[in-house]
Amino acid sequence: MTRYIVTLKWGDRYGPEYVNRLASAVRRHTRTPVTIVCFTDDGTGIDPSVEIFPIPEIDLPAADKVTGWRKICLFRPDLPIDGLGLFVDLDVVITGSLDDFFTFGNEDDIPIIHNWMAFHKKFFIKDPMIGNSSVFRWKLNHCAFVWDQFHKEKEWALANFRPPQSYLTHCIRPRMKFWPAEWVRSFKRHCRHAFPLNWLLAPSLPASAKIIAFHGKPDPDEAAVGYRGKRLNHYSRPAPWIDKNWC
């Protein structure tokens, strides 16, 4: 079965350099053949090695078309590619082999990240069984049940699920598996040190991590040079390992 690395790019938040760096990292960290695909509204500047397709149509309110709700379009039954797809957000840094992501579990499983909770919240509630859609795998054109379910309950879904990835979890739960926790780590949760050490120590790279996800702020380019957020615990010193892996 053909293997694809799939990403989405819309608007101007992330330029073509994000796609090109992702593609370069994929080539460094895959031993078996993969095809890199970007669904986008503007393919200008993207490396020719990346296959470019228009973003599949999905009927969403304008405000939701620039959010994670748009990922539901990837579950259409008529995509122009067919095989096993590994979706990877543009705002990640790949630091290890991706081959295991394609062989984990069964082909009909939909593996996804177990979403991370802030440390202080874990004292009060158990980690909810919610996925983080920065990295997930699905069988292309064979998971239309997500697409169909969304359109049957679209208004209810848009009104009741925040963030959008919690709705994706709701749909895929019968087939959902979580990646091994050490494979995909959060920059904010596992690399940036807790306050006040974040002011003294540079963010670390977990030894077993294959992908570092940058959800929210900072983005990789910001974290590489050091980031000062609105709160003291948002600050992070420069992380030179980002530029070494994100190129």
mmCIF file of C-alpha atoms in Angstrom:
data_model
loop_
_atom_site.group_PDB
_atom_site.id
_atom_site.type_symbol
_atom_site.label_atom_id
_atom_site.label_comp_id
_atom_site.label_asym_id
_atom_site.label_seq_id
_atom_site.Cartn_x
_atom_site.Cartn_y
_atom_site.Cartn_z
ATOM 1 C CA MET A 1 0.000 0.000 0.000
ATOM 2 C CA THR A 2 1.343 3.399 -1.012
ATOM 3 C CA ARG A 3 2.445 5.534 1.916
ATOM 4 C CA TYR A 4 1.777 9.257 2.028
ATOM 5 C CA ILE A 5 2.845 12.073 4.302
ATOM 6 C CA VAL A 6 -0.014 14.569 4.086
ATOM 7 C CA THR A 7 -0.192 18.162 5.245
ATOM 8 C CA LEU A 8 -2.531 21.142 4.834
ATOM 9 C CA LYS A 9 -1.592 24.769 4.154
ATOM 10 C CA TRP A 10 -4.051 27.611 3.844
ATOM 11 C CA GLY A 11 -3.853 31.360 4.271
ATOM 12 C CA ASP A 12 -0.609 33.132 5.078
ATOM 13 C CA ARG A 13 0.190 32.014 8.633
ATOM 14 C CA TYR A 14 2.671 29.427 7.333
ATOM 15 C CA GLY A 15 4.662 30.084 4.171
ATOM 16 C CA PRO A 16 6.018 27.567 1.659
ATOM 17 C CA GLU A 17 9.218 27.231 3.714
ATOM 18 C CA TYR A 18 7.221 25.302 6.306
ATOM 19 C CA VAL A 19 6.191 22.752 3.676
ATOM 20 C CA ASN A 20 9.732 22.549 2.289
ATOM 21 C CA ARG A 21 11.287 22.014 5.718
ATOM 22 C CA LEU A 22 8.732 19.342 6.503
ATOM 23 C CA ALA A 23 9.477 17.596 3.199
ATOM 24 C CA SER A 24 13.230 17.760 3.815
ATOM 25 C CA ALA A 25 12.815 16.274 7.284
ATOM 26 C CA VAL A 26 10.543 13.511 5.971
ATOM 27 C CA ARG A 27 13.183 12.500 3.418
ATOM 28 C CA ARG A 28 15.835 12.360 6.147
ATOM 29 C CA HIS A 29 13.700 10.293 8.488
ATOM 30 C CA THR A 30 12.050 7.683 6.270
ATOM 31 C CA ARG A 31 13.738 4.537 4.993
ATOM 32 C CA THR A 32 10.756 3.184 3.059
ATOM 33 C CA PRO A 33 9.340 5.111 0.066
ATOM 34 C CA VAL A 34 6.773 7.796 0.869
ATOM 35 C CA THR A 35 5.026 10.402 -1.234
ATOM 36 C CA ILE A 36 4.711 13.873 0.285
ATOM 37 C CA VAL A 37 1.429 15.647 -0.436
ATOM 38 C CA CYS A 38 0.308 19.168 0.410
ATOM 39 C CA PHE A 39 -3.325 20.198 0.043
ATOM 40 C CA THR A 40 -3.222 23.970 -0.282
ATOM 41 C CA ASP A 41 -4.871 27.101 -1.638
ATOM 42 C CA ASP A 42 -1.483 28.417 -2.832
ATOM 43 C CA GLY A 43 1.352 26.162 -3.983
ATOM 44 C CA THR A 44 3.739 29.033 -4.812
ATOM 45 C CA GLY A 45 7.289 28.346 -3.618
ATOM 46 C CA ILE A 46 6.709 24.730 -2.600
ATOM 47 C CA ASP A 47 9.469 22.316 -3.611
ATOM 48 C CA PRO A 48 8.679 20.337 -6.797
ATOM 49 C CA SER A 49 9.236 17.070 -4.915
ATOM 50 C CA VAL A 50 5.960 17.717 -3.053
ATOM 51 C CA GLU A 51 2.729 16.741 -4.810
ATOM 52 C CA ILE A 52 0.297 19.665 -4.623
ATOM 53 C CA PHE A 53 -3.494 19.410 -4.735
ATOM 54 C CA PRO A 54 -6.269 21.931 -4.032
ATOM 55 C CA ILE A 55 -7.726 21.680 -0.528
ATOM 56 C CA PRO A 56 -10.746 19.349 -0.735
ATOM 57 C CA GLU A 57 -13.999 21.270 -0.492
ATOM 58 C CA ILE A 58 -15.916 21.331 2.783
ATOM 59 C CA ASP A 59 -18.927 23.440 3.663
ATOM 60 C CA LEU A 60 -17.970 25.412 6.766
ATOM 61 C CA PRO A 61 -18.665 28.913 8.084
ATOM 62 C CA ALA A 62 -15.904 31.300 7.000
ATOM 63 C CA ALA A 63 -14.507 31.612 10.537
ATOM 64 C CA ASP A 64 -14.142 27.836 10.861
ATOM 65 C CA LYS A 65 -12.375 27.397 7.522
ATOM 66 C CA VAL A 66 -9.193 28.749 9.102
ATOM 67 C CA THR A 67 -9.284 26.312 12.033
ATOM 68 C CA GLY A 68 -8.771 22.615 12.635
ATOM 69 C CA TRP A 69 -12.332 21.943 11.469
ATOM 70 C CA ARG A 70 -10.933 21.994 7.965
ATOM 71 C CA LYS A 71 -9.099 18.719 8.593
ATOM 72 C CA ILE A 72 -12.438 16.926 8.289
ATOM 73 C CA CYS A 73 -12.067 17.384 4.512
ATOM 74 C CA LEU A 74 -9.340 14.734 4.580
ATOM 75 C CA PHE A 75 -11.987 12.114 5.327
ATOM 76 C CA ARG A 76 -13.821 12.657 2.059
ATOM 77 C CA PRO A 77 -14.244 9.425 0.058
ATOM 78 C CA ASP A 78 -12.962 10.970 -3.189
ATOM 79 C CA LEU A 79 -9.473 12.216 -2.446
ATOM 80 C CA PRO A 80 -7.047 12.209 -5.421
ATOM 81 C CA ILE A 81 -4.655 9.863 -3.600
ATOM 82 C CA ASP A 82 -5.201 6.382 -2.227
ATOM 83 C CA GLY A 83 -3.212 4.423 0.335
ATOM 84 C CA LEU A 84 -2.116 4.914 3.932
ATOM 85 C CA GLY A 85 -1.843 8.549 4.953
ATOM 86 C CA LEU A 86 0.107 10.034 7.849
ATOM 87 C CA PHE A 87 -1.108 13.559 8.475
ATOM 88 C CA VAL A 88 1.511 15.895 9.933
ATOM 89 C CA ASP A 89 0.869 19.529 10.847
ATOM 90 C CA LEU A 90 3.237 22.110 9.404
ATOM 91 C CA ASP A 91 4.222 23.434 12.836
ATOM 92 C CA VAL A 92 6.152 20.364 13.985
ATOM 93 C CA VAL A 93 9.834 19.453 14.104
ATOM 94 C CA ILE A 94 10.702 15.903 13.043
ATOM 95 C CA THR A 95 13.569 14.497 15.083
ATOM 96 C CA GLY A 96 13.411 10.727 14.504
ATOM 97 C CA SER A 97 12.281 7.941 12.194
ATOM 98 C CA LEU A 98 8.741 8.098 10.818
ATOM 99 C CA ASP A 99 8.652 4.510 9.551
ATOM 100 C CA ASP A 100 7.067 3.126 12.719
ATOM 101 C CA PHE A 101 4.094 5.461 12.342
ATOM 102 C CA PHE A 102 3.022 3.486 9.275
ATOM 103 C CA THR A 103 3.355 0.031 10.846
ATOM 104 C CA PHE A 104 1.889 0.788 14.283
ATOM 105 C CA GLY A 105 -1.319 -1.174 14.972
ATOM 106 C CA ASN A 106 -3.526 -2.312 12.085
ATOM 107 C CA GLU A 107 -4.125 -0.519 8.806
ATOM 108 C CA ASP A 108 -7.751 0.109 9.763
ATOM 109 C CA ASP A 109 -6.774 1.761 13.048
ATOM 110 C CA ILE A 110 -6.691 5.559 13.273
ATOM 111 C CA PRO A 111 -3.769 6.318 15.596
ATOM 112 C CA ILE A 112 -3.548 9.836 17.006
ATOM 113 C CA ILE A 113 -1.700 11.709 19.758
ATOM 114 C CA HIS A 114 -3.171 11.480 23.251
ATOM 115 C CA ASN A 115 -3.667 15.186 23.847
ATOM 116 C CA TRP A 116 -1.550 16.713 26.583
ATOM 117 C CA MET A 117 -2.819 18.444 29.694
ATOM 118 C CA ALA A 118 -1.076 21.202 31.584
ATOM 119 C CA PHE A 119 0.748 19.739 34.576
ATOM 120 C CA HIS A 120 -1.261 21.652 37.173
ATOM 121 C CA LYS A 121 -4.561 20.349 35.780
ATOM 122 C CA LYS A 122 -3.530 16.722 36.260
ATOM 123 C CA PHE A 123 -3.875 17.127 40.012
ATOM 124 C CA PHE A 124 -7.625 17.627 39.654
ATOM 125 C CA ILE A 125 -8.859 15.489 36.749
ATOM 126 C CA LYS A 126 -7.783 12.411 34.837
ATOM 127 C CA ASP A 127 -6.386 12.893 31.347
ATOM 128 C CA PRO A 128 -9.426 12.896 29.021
ATOM 129 C CA MET A 129 -9.375 10.414 26.160
ATOM 130 C CA ILE A 130 -9.021 13.162 23.559
ATOM 131 C CA GLY A 131 -6.716 13.082 20.582
ATOM 132 C CA ASN A 132 -4.449 15.816 19.284
ATOM 133 C CA SER A 133 -4.689 15.957 15.500
ATOM 134 C CA SER A 134 -1.167 17.280 14.872
ATOM 135 C CA VAL A 135 -0.186 13.732 13.849
ATOM 136 C CA PHE A 136 -2.675 11.026 12.892
ATOM 137 C CA ARG A 137 -2.924 8.175 10.396
ATOM 138 C CA TRP A 138 -5.865 6.963 8.346
ATOM 139 C CA LYS A 139 -6.620 4.882 5.278
ATOM 140 C CA LEU A 140 -7.255 7.379 2.507
ATOM 141 C CA ASN A 141 -10.742 7.197 0.966
ATOM 142 C CA HIS A 142 -11.750 4.435 3.391
ATOM 143 C CA CYS A 143 -12.776 6.506 6.427
ATOM 144 C CA ALA A 144 -15.761 8.318 4.972
ATOM 145 C CA PHE A 145 -17.742 7.503 8.109
ATOM 146 C CA VAL A 146 -16.136 10.609 9.659
ATOM 147 C CA TRP A 147 -17.174 12.752 6.693
ATOM 148 C CA ASP A 148 -20.714 11.323 6.716
ATOM 149 C CA GLN A 149 -21.175 11.694 10.459
ATOM 150 C CA PHE A 150 -20.001 15.293 10.397
ATOM 151 C CA HIS A 151 -22.519 16.244 7.727
ATOM 152 C CA LYS A 152 -25.357 14.536 9.572
ATOM 153 C CA GLU A 153 -24.690 16.569 12.722
ATOM 154 C CA LYS A 154 -22.693 19.558 11.483
ATOM 155 C CA GLU A 155 -24.565 22.324 13.298
ATOM 156 C CA TRP A 156 -24.521 20.381 16.589
ATOM 157 C CA ALA A 157 -20.831 19.551 16.175
ATOM 158 C CA LEU A 158 -19.780 23.138 15.448
ATOM 159 C CA ALA A 159 -21.774 24.395 18.425
ATOM 160 C CA ASN A 160 -20.605 21.849 20.973
ATOM 161 C CA PHE A 161 -17.004 20.838 20.276
ATOM 162 C CA ARG A 162 -14.023 23.025 21.070
ATOM 163 C CA PRO A 163 -11.292 22.514 20.048
ATOM 164 C CA PRO A 164 -12.170 20.820 16.720
ATOM 165 C CA GLN A 165 -9.866 17.860 17.413
ATOM 166 C CA SER A 166 -12.214 16.818 20.211
ATOM 167 C CA TYR A 167 -14.891 16.241 17.571
ATOM 168 C CA LEU A 168 -12.512 14.167 15.455
ATOM 169 C CA THR A 169 -11.870 12.053 18.551
ATOM 170 C CA HIS A 170 -15.635 11.677 18.974
ATOM 171 C CA CYS A 171 -15.946 10.300 15.427
ATOM 172 C CA ILE A 172 -12.936 7.986 15.300
ATOM 173 C CA ARG A 173 -13.195 6.552 18.819
ATOM 174 C CA PRO A 174 -14.167 3.013 17.639
ATOM 175 C CA ARG A 175 -10.917 2.834 15.626
ATOM 176 C CA MET A 176 -8.775 5.208 17.667
ATOM 177 C CA LYS A 177 -5.436 4.238 19.150
ATOM 178 C CA PHE A 178 -2.934 6.525 20.811
ATOM 179 C CA TRP A 179 0.628 6.665 19.578
ATOM 180 C CA PRO A 180 3.218 5.597 22.152
ATOM 181 C CA ALA A 181 3.570 8.696 24.322
ATOM 182 C CA GLU A 182 7.316 9.061 23.741
ATOM 183 C CA TRP A 183 6.975 9.269 19.938
ATOM 184 C CA VAL A 184 5.315 12.693 19.775
ATOM 185 C CA ARG A 185 6.165 15.193 22.478
ATOM 186 C CA SER A 186 4.924 18.694 23.120
ATOM 187 C CA PHE A 187 7.388 21.584 23.093
ATOM 188 C CA LYS A 188 5.450 23.321 25.853
ATOM 189 C CA ARG A 189 4.910 20.242 28.003
ATOM 190 C CA HIS A 190 8.095 18.218 27.505
ATOM 191 C CA CYS A 191 10.844 20.523 26.177
ATOM 192 C CA ARG A 192 10.336 23.887 27.875
ATOM 193 C CA HIS A 193 11.152 23.712 31.561
ATOM 194 C CA ALA A 194 8.623 24.686 34.209
ATOM 195 C CA PHE A 195 8.825 28.158 35.740
ATOM 196 C CA PRO A 196 11.252 29.427 36.984
ATOM 197 C CA LEU A 197 13.706 26.988 35.358
ATOM 198 C CA ASN A 198 12.478 28.055 31.915
ATOM 199 C CA TRP A 199 14.385 31.341 32.501
ATOM 200 C CA LEU A 200 17.597 29.533 33.358
ATOM 201 C CA LEU A 201 17.713 26.427 31.168
ATOM 202 C CA ALA A 202 17.338 26.027 27.419
ATOM 203 C CA PRO A 203 14.504 23.759 26.228
ATOM 204 C CA SER A 204 15.617 20.143 25.978
ATOM 205 C CA LEU A 205 14.969 17.567 23.269
ATOM 206 C CA PRO A 206 13.550 14.308 24.689
ATOM 207 C CA ALA A 207 15.848 11.496 23.611
ATOM 208 C CA SER A 208 13.114 9.149 22.364
ATOM 209 C CA ALA A 209 11.000 11.752 20.563
ATOM 210 C CA LYS A 210 10.373 11.338 16.843
ATOM 211 C CA ILE A 211 8.250 14.485 16.461
ATOM 212 C CA ILE A 212 7.999 17.656 18.535
ATOM 213 C CA ALA A 213 4.618 19.372 18.232
ATOM 214 C CA PHE A 214 4.269 23.136 18.623
ATOM 215 C CA HIS A 215 0.614 23.633 19.524
ATOM 216 C CA GLY A 216 -0.371 27.229 20.158
ATOM 217 C CA LYS A 217 2.604 29.509 20.734
ATOM 218 C CA PRO A 218 5.521 29.510 20.141
ATOM 219 C CA ASP A 219 5.958 28.275 16.571
ATOM 220 C CA PRO A 220 9.253 26.515 15.736
ATOM 221 C CA ASP A 221 10.916 29.624 14.302
ATOM 222 C CA GLU A 222 10.041 31.588 17.447
ATOM 223 C CA ALA A 223 11.190 28.875 19.854
ATOM 224 C CA ALA A 224 14.491 28.442 17.999
ATOM 225 C CA VAL A 225 15.622 31.984 18.832
ATOM 226 C CA GLY A 226 13.908 32.268 22.215
ATOM 227 C CA TYR A 227 10.348 33.234 23.008
ATOM 228 C CA ARG A 228 8.823 35.745 25.422
ATOM 229 C CA GLY A 229 5.089 35.245 25.869
ATOM 230 C CA LYS A 230 2.546 37.144 27.931
ATOM 231 C CA ARG A 231 3.341 35.281 31.152
ATOM 232 C CA LEU A 232 6.572 34.407 32.930
ATOM 233 C CA ASN A 233 5.986 30.690 32.443
ATOM 234 C CA HIS A 234 5.641 31.187 28.679
ATOM 235 C CA TYR A 235 9.233 32.365 28.305
ATOM 236 C CA SER A 236 11.761 30.003 26.760
ATOM 237 C CA ARG A 237 15.443 30.401 26.067
ATOM 238 C CA PRO A 238 16.775 29.715 22.535
ATOM 239 C CA ALA A 239 16.693 26.064 21.478
ATOM 240 C CA PRO A 240 19.514 25.460 18.947
ATOM 241 C CA TRP A 241 18.392 21.868 18.332
ATOM 242 C CA ILE A 242 15.340 23.179 16.475
ATOM 243 C CA ASP A 243 17.382 24.676 13.625
ATOM 244 C CA LYS A 244 19.472 21.486 13.413
ATOM 245 C CA ASN A 245 16.354 19.407 12.810
ATOM 246 C CA TRP A 246 14.049 21.921 11.128
ATOM 247 C CA CYS A 247 15.789 22.465 7.831
#
